[in-house]
XYZ file of N, CA, C and O in Angstrom:
388
model
N 268.501 131.891 138.141
C 269.162 130.914 137.345
C 269.814 129.984 138.252
O 270.753 130.211 139.086
N 269.763 128.624 137.906
C 270.517 127.529 138.488
C 271.594 127.153 137.810
O 271.713 127.182 136.594
N 272.557 126.555 138.503
C 273.893 126.000 137.906
C 273.515 124.837 137.271
O 272.923 123.814 137.651
N 274.176 124.659 136.115
C 273.917 123.309 135.255
C 274.326 122.011 136.136
O 273.633 121.060 135.823
N 275.255 122.065 136.923
C 275.778 120.788 137.621
C 274.874 120.403 138.795
O 274.905 119.366 139.280
N 273.778 121.184 139.091
C 272.871 120.741 140.093
C 271.572 120.222 139.678
O 271.004 120.564 138.658
N 271.384 119.105 140.240
C 270.162 118.275 139.979
C 269.158 118.425 141.037
O 268.830 117.422 141.800
N 268.812 119.608 141.382
C 267.938 119.930 142.429
C 266.799 120.867 141.926
O 266.932 121.509 140.956
N 265.632 120.771 142.729
C 264.609 121.843 142.528
C 264.439 122.440 143.897
O 264.343 122.061 144.790
N 264.509 123.713 143.784
C 264.537 124.622 144.983
C 263.139 125.319 144.886
O 262.898 125.969 143.811
N 262.393 125.235 145.944
C 261.198 126.241 146.244
C 261.092 126.649 147.593
O 261.692 126.135 148.559
N 260.268 127.614 147.837
C 259.881 128.088 149.102
C 258.494 128.039 149.328
O 257.705 127.875 148.457
N 258.016 128.193 150.605
C 256.721 128.150 150.906
C 256.206 129.162 151.890
O 256.808 129.990 152.483
N 254.867 129.234 151.956
C 254.053 130.251 152.832
C 254.300 129.969 154.273
O 254.235 128.966 154.634
N 254.774 131.085 154.982
C 254.962 130.935 156.418
C 255.959 129.903 156.777
O 255.977 129.359 157.873
N 256.857 129.580 155.822
C 257.970 128.515 156.080
C 257.298 127.141 156.396
O 257.963 126.263 156.459
N 255.899 127.122 156.361
C 255.357 125.901 156.607
C 255.513 124.577 155.797
O 255.499 123.533 156.060
N 255.591 125.139 154.286
C 255.981 124.156 153.350
C 257.375 123.769 153.384
O 257.674 122.682 152.615
N 258.166 124.528 153.902
C 259.682 124.330 154.023
C 260.356 124.506 152.554
O 259.931 125.126 151.812
N 261.442 123.827 152.440
C 262.290 123.986 151.306
C 262.236 122.656 150.449
O 262.533 121.632 151.063
N 261.767 122.728 149.279
C 261.752 121.438 148.411
C 263.139 121.274 147.812
O 263.537 122.099 147.116
N 263.745 120.083 147.938
C 264.901 119.800 147.154
C 264.843 118.376 146.561
O 264.386 117.542 147.220
N 265.470 118.227 145.413
C 265.444 116.755 144.929
C 265.802 116.704 143.611
O 266.079 117.672 142.853
N 266.360 115.549 143.239
C 266.752 115.269 141.778
C 265.643 114.577 141.148
O 264.790 115.036 140.595
N 265.709 113.193 141.111
C 264.629 112.389 140.657
C 263.540 112.406 141.619
O 262.302 112.224 141.226
N 263.728 112.492 142.909
C 262.556 112.389 143.976
C 262.717 113.703 144.710
O 263.741 114.171 145.131
N 261.613 114.420 144.766
C 261.420 115.645 145.505
C 261.205 115.364 146.883
O 260.204 114.667 147.208
N 261.867 116.091 147.991
C 261.531 115.950 149.227
C 261.408 117.186 149.777
O 262.006 118.137 149.397
N 260.529 117.371 150.791
C 260.081 118.649 151.534
C 260.735 118.728 152.910
O 260.863 117.723 153.684
N 261.779 119.650 153.162
C 262.495 119.819 154.231
C 261.874 121.067 154.983
O 261.824 122.060 154.465
N 261.637 120.892 156.259
C 261.137 121.959 156.964
C 262.172 123.009 157.321
O 263.329 122.789 157.541
N 261.784 124.316 157.262
C 262.671 125.391 157.351
C 262.868 125.994 158.532
O 263.743 126.760 158.970
N 261.806 125.981 159.466
C 261.673 126.464 160.632
C 261.259 127.978 160.672
O 261.131 128.737 161.668
N 261.043 128.747 159.411
C 260.918 129.976 159.316
C 259.446 130.282 159.490
O 258.456 129.321 159.193
N 259.058 131.391 160.092
C 257.686 131.702 160.450
C 256.984 132.641 159.443
O 255.905 132.910 159.218
N 257.960 133.305 158.539
C 257.536 134.237 157.458
C 257.506 133.502 156.158
O 258.066 132.452 156.013
N 256.651 134.113 155.384
C 256.608 133.511 153.898
C 258.144 133.599 153.278
O 258.689 134.575 153.317
N 258.299 132.450 152.792
C 259.824 132.379 152.051
C 259.261 132.369 150.423
O 258.593 131.832 150.030
N 260.245 133.394 149.895
C 259.890 133.837 148.439
C 260.872 133.328 147.511
O 260.640 133.182 146.313
N 262.039 133.038 148.000
C 263.163 132.525 146.929
C 264.219 131.740 147.737
O 264.251 131.994 148.971
N 264.789 130.887 147.179
C 265.972 129.986 147.764
C 267.089 129.881 146.604
O 266.728 129.720 145.457
N 268.274 129.641 146.970
C 269.361 129.546 146.098
C 270.458 128.717 146.969
O 270.758 128.995 148.009
N 271.054 127.746 146.260
C 272.012 126.918 146.650
C 273.121 126.931 145.927
O 273.343 127.180 144.683
N 274.464 126.973 146.610
C 275.863 126.920 145.932
C 276.331 125.479 146.320
O 276.684 125.162 147.460
N 276.407 124.574 145.222
C 276.437 123.170 145.515
C 275.277 122.516 145.982
O 274.207 122.939 146.108
N 275.523 121.363 146.660
C 274.475 120.603 147.241
C 274.111 120.954 148.705
O 273.078 120.635 149.291
N 275.180 121.504 149.488
C 274.888 121.666 150.906
C 274.685 123.007 151.218
O 273.902 123.239 152.224
N 275.183 124.181 150.699
C 275.064 125.475 151.226
C 273.945 126.188 150.624
O 274.195 126.273 149.184
N 273.111 126.729 151.252
C 272.020 127.460 150.473
C 271.422 128.549 151.522
O 271.597 128.644 152.693
N 270.823 129.513 150.836
C 270.005 130.647 151.557
C 268.347 130.627 151.109
O 268.265 130.414 149.928
N 267.743 130.961 151.932
C 266.218 131.265 151.641
C 265.974 132.667 152.106
O 266.354 133.015 153.123
N 265.139 133.391 151.311
C 264.678 134.758 151.872
C 263.248 134.911 151.619
O 262.492 134.138 150.849
N 262.642 135.986 152.407
C 261.194 136.085 152.461
C 260.812 137.428 152.980
O 261.662 138.420 153.089
N 259.664 137.319 153.628
C 258.837 138.500 154.128
C 259.464 138.926 155.293
O 260.132 138.246 156.014
N 259.508 140.281 155.538
C 259.779 140.827 156.929
C 261.330 140.707 156.941
O 261.965 140.699 158.161
N 262.109 140.815 155.995
C 263.661 140.580 156.021
C 264.156 139.322 156.362
O 265.352 139.317 156.857
N 263.427 138.216 156.141
C 263.785 136.972 156.608
C 265.026 136.357 155.735
O 264.903 136.384 154.456
N 266.087 135.942 156.321
C 267.166 135.261 155.690
C 267.446 133.938 156.486
O 267.563 134.069 157.822
N 267.482 132.947 155.856
C 267.947 131.666 156.696
C 268.894 130.904 155.706
O 268.934 131.176 154.487
N 269.752 130.288 156.426
C 270.986 129.460 155.709
C 271.124 128.104 156.159
O 270.743 127.743 157.437
N 271.541 127.235 155.270
C 271.728 125.810 155.774
C 273.160 125.526 155.046
O 273.701 126.067 153.996
N 273.778 124.713 155.842
C 275.251 124.281 155.488
C 275.094 122.693 155.435
O 276.074 122.078 155.051
N 273.929 122.183 155.486
C 273.772 120.628 155.350
C 272.609 120.234 154.163
O 271.907 119.213 154.556
N 272.558 121.059 153.223
C 271.608 120.576 152.283
C 270.156 120.776 152.576
O 269.212 120.298 151.742
N 269.953 121.439 153.603
C 268.329 121.920 153.806
C 267.972 120.984 155.132
O 266.845 121.149 155.533
N 268.808 120.295 155.530
C 268.377 119.403 156.814
C 268.108 120.260 158.035
O 267.018 119.921 158.847
N 268.767 121.274 158.213
C 268.693 122.272 159.241
C 268.939 123.725 158.707
O 269.686 123.951 157.790
N 268.089 124.617 159.373
C 268.330 126.052 158.761
C 268.558 126.978 160.106
O 268.019 126.792 161.047
N 269.499 128.025 159.905
C 269.652 129.065 160.860
C 269.242 130.353 160.396
O 269.618 130.633 159.228
N 268.574 131.072 161.299
C 268.192 132.494 160.702
C 269.623 133.309 160.734
O 270.568 133.269 161.456
N 269.489 134.264 159.764
C 270.552 135.193 159.600
C 270.105 136.676 159.630
O 268.909 136.917 159.344
N 270.728 137.477 160.339
C 270.332 138.868 160.426
C 270.382 139.582 159.292
O 271.355 139.766 158.515
N 269.231 140.267 158.975
C 269.281 141.176 157.703
C 269.264 142.678 158.013
O 269.503 143.554 157.214
N 268.905 143.070 159.192
C 268.927 144.463 159.738
C 267.714 145.190 158.997
O 267.873 146.474 159.112
N 266.730 144.606 158.475
C 265.506 145.232 158.050
C 264.349 144.665 158.137
O 264.375 143.223 158.378
N 263.227 145.234 158.029
C 261.893 144.527 158.162
C 261.353 144.566 156.675
O 260.246 143.959 156.483
N 262.035 144.842 155.631
C 261.597 144.941 154.219
C 261.670 143.511 153.701
O 262.656 142.861 154.071
N 260.627 143.223 152.942
C 260.592 141.803 152.325
C 261.770 141.646 151.290
O 262.075 142.623 150.490
N 262.225 140.497 151.069
C 263.138 140.215 150.231
C 262.416 139.157 149.014
O 261.698 138.344 149.470
N 262.757 139.473 147.901
C 262.090 138.689 146.717
C 262.872 137.667 145.974
O 262.403 136.849 145.323
N 264.207 137.816 146.037
C 265.192 136.964 145.288
C 266.452 136.899 145.898
O 266.891 137.917 146.543
N 267.171 135.806 145.704
C 268.471 135.457 146.325
C 269.359 134.749 145.217
O 268.912 133.962 144.481
N 270.632 135.296 145.031
C 271.528 134.454 144.133
C 272.982 134.570 144.645
O 273.460 135.659 145.135
N 273.486 133.357 144.937
C 274.999 133.254 145.379
C 275.912 132.592 144.444
O 275.299 131.696 143.622
N 276.973 133.063 144.297
C 277.969 132.485 143.296
C 279.022 131.888 144.026
O 279.735 131.083 143.534
N 279.186 132.018 145.417
C 280.071 131.360 146.208
C 279.466 131.130 147.603
O 278.329 131.832 147.966
N 280.134 130.673 148.551
C 279.790 130.674 150.053
C 279.804 132.023 150.646
O 279.324 132.133 151.766
N 280.531 132.896 150.098
C 280.591 134.212 150.825
C 280.144 135.273 149.911
O 280.160 136.570 150.213
N 279.827 135.220 148.553
C 279.341 136.357 147.747
C 278.099 136.056 147.051
O 277.842 134.989 146.394
N 277.172 136.979 147.433
C 275.758 136.899 146.845
C 274.884 138.104 146.818
O 275.375 139.037 147.189
N 273.749 138.054 146.317
C 272.968 139.227 146.311
C 271.451 138.713 146.610
O 271.073 137.573 146.427
N 271.031 139.566 147.400
C 269.521 139.554 147.806
C 268.927 140.779 147.295
O 269.336 141.920 147.420
N 267.646 140.696 146.745
C 266.853 141.989 146.299
C 265.460 141.879 147.016
O 264.997 140.850 147.255
N 265.145 143.179 147.246
C 263.871 143.262 147.913
C 262.975 144.484 147.801
O 263.344 145.367 146.831
N 261.995 144.823 148.680
C 261.356 145.880 148.563
C 262.028 147.257 148.652
O 261.528 148.161 148.160
N 263.131 147.228 149.245
C 263.828 148.477 149.426
C 265.065 148.581 148.430
O 265.909 149.203 148.744
N 265.218 147.622 147.425
C 266.246 147.603 146.496
C 267.072 146.460 146.364
O 266.910 145.589 146.997
């Protein structure tokens, strides 16, 4: 579920090679740097977002997707979806629950 105030399209790609697509009227592809398949992405506002995927991959951006930093998940199980309600509270679901 996307927030109504956001005019963005979020998508993820295979082996991170497709990056994260964001845009309002014009869609742009931003490289994620991830090597695993990215399966879901969610943004809180225009700048802060997370992407999740295979092998316990979590990456985070604070600049609208221009750069991404890996986050420790503590698992090798895949994540299938992510949803954040603020910069500090969110949920990630995956193969292990």
